[in-house]
């Protein structure tokens, strides 16, 4: 049985949306490839394929249409950056070279066209410009061999037509003079088109580089080397060579290279890149540390637990990259348009030529030719192709800077439609650092079972389990040996010791074992619930041993976040496994609109579904395994960064430092990004809707205006650059 591999590869040589579309088509046609999504702004492609396929065969498919994949580099992102820098340098030299000859051609062609022999001078000056723009023709030829086309096809066609017509008129002017017509040459049009297009691509590449600044900033947090302890000596080793279990010495001021735990020494660590908190956190033996965080003044040794792509920082980088490469629904519509764009433009160009000739005959040949060439030049699909991905890249990058990790472009587009937000309670609305505030034992002798409870709760991932183990550790309780452990989702845990069954969990565990509370116990439980305390029931078989009261205070940020979201007309709900009275108390303090208590994972999912049936667009915010079903069901799923890995895997968005005040910012970011996408698409479409008819000559009958191809090329270059620059405006706006 084959396995599915999903990888993101850098792509070189793409210029426009049609290039991206052709790369996707070339990969999708390969056997075993399930999906291929190109991010033009980032120059990457995310490919899902069966393991029967090989990266080399994917590369061969892309190479066959004139592009390339980077598949075997140790650091593909760095290699792509180096290649893009080299490409930018070459393009800069080509642009300077093209303008050096195109400007004299334009001056001679427009002001000294009647000089004797000027056509031959223009021809000689034009040839170097075609050399500097040779990649347009190479690319167009490769596309033609694949029965495809892209922006290079339009540039190659338009400049070739203008040049070949001029070449004919240079050597055979009598063909026109014998017919009473002027043998015009248009070397300045073809050379200026190449110069303007090169300039536009140069500016576009420079601006596009800025859209991926968030990724480069995150990558900059990764140190390149580490001090590994081997045989009692420090060896400086490349990060790529580190393995799980390596002992690494961290010096003052250094970035921590891997995720691990302190084995010797202590220090204060700046974890602001993960938590957003500026105050350094003290770390001592046994404490966890994360890659990319900064050691302050102390020195310590850590044992590597997660290295390379498994570290938290590497996963954040990967998620941001995948999100920036994912496609918003609106982009799929744009892809369909760009897929037929170039053939449509070529058809329009031919029609333009034919209409001019039908209207004016041979006397309008020059007008017909110029208008056809202008249509080819002005109708560049770059602006359309860049409109959505550049906005998404900047928006997702801005989110990453603000500790909002967006994993899917769909979420960014959907968030603006959300009218209902459902919160999990523990760790989301509350601190998630609960403390035991009371023990209610059934009989004095039952306290002997504390060691069993301690051993059981050590294996649990529920936030309340930590509170119980910490309380028992303070009492010096030792861990009992247990024979088995079982997690009963939404209810609690069950263990066995010496053939006896012990359990701990919510009130549902009482129903499971048919246990009735005594009158005195019931009164105490009710009093605890009125105080909004969470309760954990502990028992042996069909006998209740104890009730543990745990208090988890509401986050200060929760009050402010709820207030802001209410002001934005959001309907706010809460789900919790706690009893009704405790849930009612929390919901009342926060002024929530609706809550559901004693909710199992299935109940949480059903609650989301019931809201959706009412026509609501629902966002779910949670942090635990028991929230994963509801997160998966919601229209937009949001996880707290300090929650479980499962919740973060399911969620579309992660609030890295678990600060709920980031939630209103995430909604604002969604609104701003979608507005930006719409602005970009509006101007890209309007540009073509207005530009193509003007280039075709619709203004000529009424105003005598005919668009020169060189001005069409300038307008085309400006359209692409303006879309990228408009997207970059988002970087300067406050969330």
PDB file of N, CA, C and O in Angstrom, residues 129 284 316 330 332 376 396 520 673:
ATOM      1  N   UNK A 129      19.543  44.578 -27.579  1.00  0.00           N
ATOM      2  CA  UNK A 129      18.368  44.564 -26.694  1.00  0.00           C
ATOM      3  C   UNK A 129      17.699  43.198 -26.744  1.00  0.00           C
ATOM      4  O   UNK A 129      17.275  42.656 -25.714  1.00  0.00           O
ATOM      5  N   UNK A 284      15.765  25.584  35.026  1.00  0.00           N
ATOM      6  CA  UNK A 284      16.699  24.796  35.830  1.00  0.00           C
ATOM      7  C   UNK A 284      16.610  23.335  35.407  1.00  0.00           C
ATOM      8  O   UNK A 284      15.896  23.009  34.466  1.00  0.00           O
ATOM      9  N   UNK A 316       6.563  25.709  13.112  1.00  0.00           N
ATOM     10  CA  UNK A 316       5.929  27.010  12.877  1.00  0.00           C
ATOM     11  C   UNK A 316       6.318  27.522  11.488  1.00  0.00           C
ATOM     12  O   UNK A 316       5.471  27.987  10.721  1.00  0.00           O
ATOM     13  N   UNK A 330     -11.057  32.341  -3.623  1.00  0.00           N
ATOM     14  CA  UNK A 330     -11.084  33.301  -4.730  1.00  0.00           C
ATOM     15  C   UNK A 330      -9.959  33.037  -5.726  1.00  0.00           C
ATOM     16  O   UNK A 330     -10.085  33.282  -6.915  1.00  0.00           O
ATOM     17  N   UNK A 332      -8.878  30.189  -6.782  1.00  0.00           N
ATOM     18  CA  UNK A 332      -9.222  29.117  -7.722  1.00  0.00           C
ATOM     19  C   UNK A 332      -9.957  29.677  -8.939  1.00  0.00           C
ATOM     20  O   UNK A 332      -9.803  29.200 -10.053  1.00  0.00           O
ATOM     21  N   UNK A 376      -1.291  42.624 -27.362  1.00  0.00           N
ATOM     22  CA  UNK A 376      -0.445  41.528 -26.846  1.00  0.00           C
ATOM     23  C   UNK A 376       0.363  41.980 -25.634  1.00  0.00           C
ATOM     24  O   UNK A 376       0.534  41.240 -24.664  1.00  0.00           O
ATOM     25  N   UNK A 396      -0.415  36.559   6.115  1.00  0.00           N
ATOM     26  CA  UNK A 396      -0.004  35.421   6.941  1.00  0.00           C
ATOM     27  C   UNK A 396       1.320  35.728   7.639  1.00  0.00           C
ATOM     28  O   UNK A 396       1.524  35.365   8.797  1.00  0.00           O
ATOM     29  N   UNK A 520     -24.425  14.467  52.615  1.00  0.00           N
ATOM     30  CA  UNK A 520     -23.401  15.427  53.045  1.00  0.00           C
ATOM     31  C   UNK A 520     -22.421  15.722  51.910  1.00  0.00           C
ATOM     32  O   UNK A 520     -22.016  16.867  51.692  1.00  0.00           O
ATOM     33  N   UNK A 673      -6.947  41.554   5.125  1.00  0.00           N
ATOM     34  CA  UNK A 673      -6.338  40.783   4.034  1.00  0.00           C
ATOM     35  C   UNK A 673      -7.331  40.551   2.903  1.00  0.00           C
ATOM     36  O   UNK A 673      -6.985  40.684   1.718  1.00  0.00           O
TER      37      UNK A 673
END
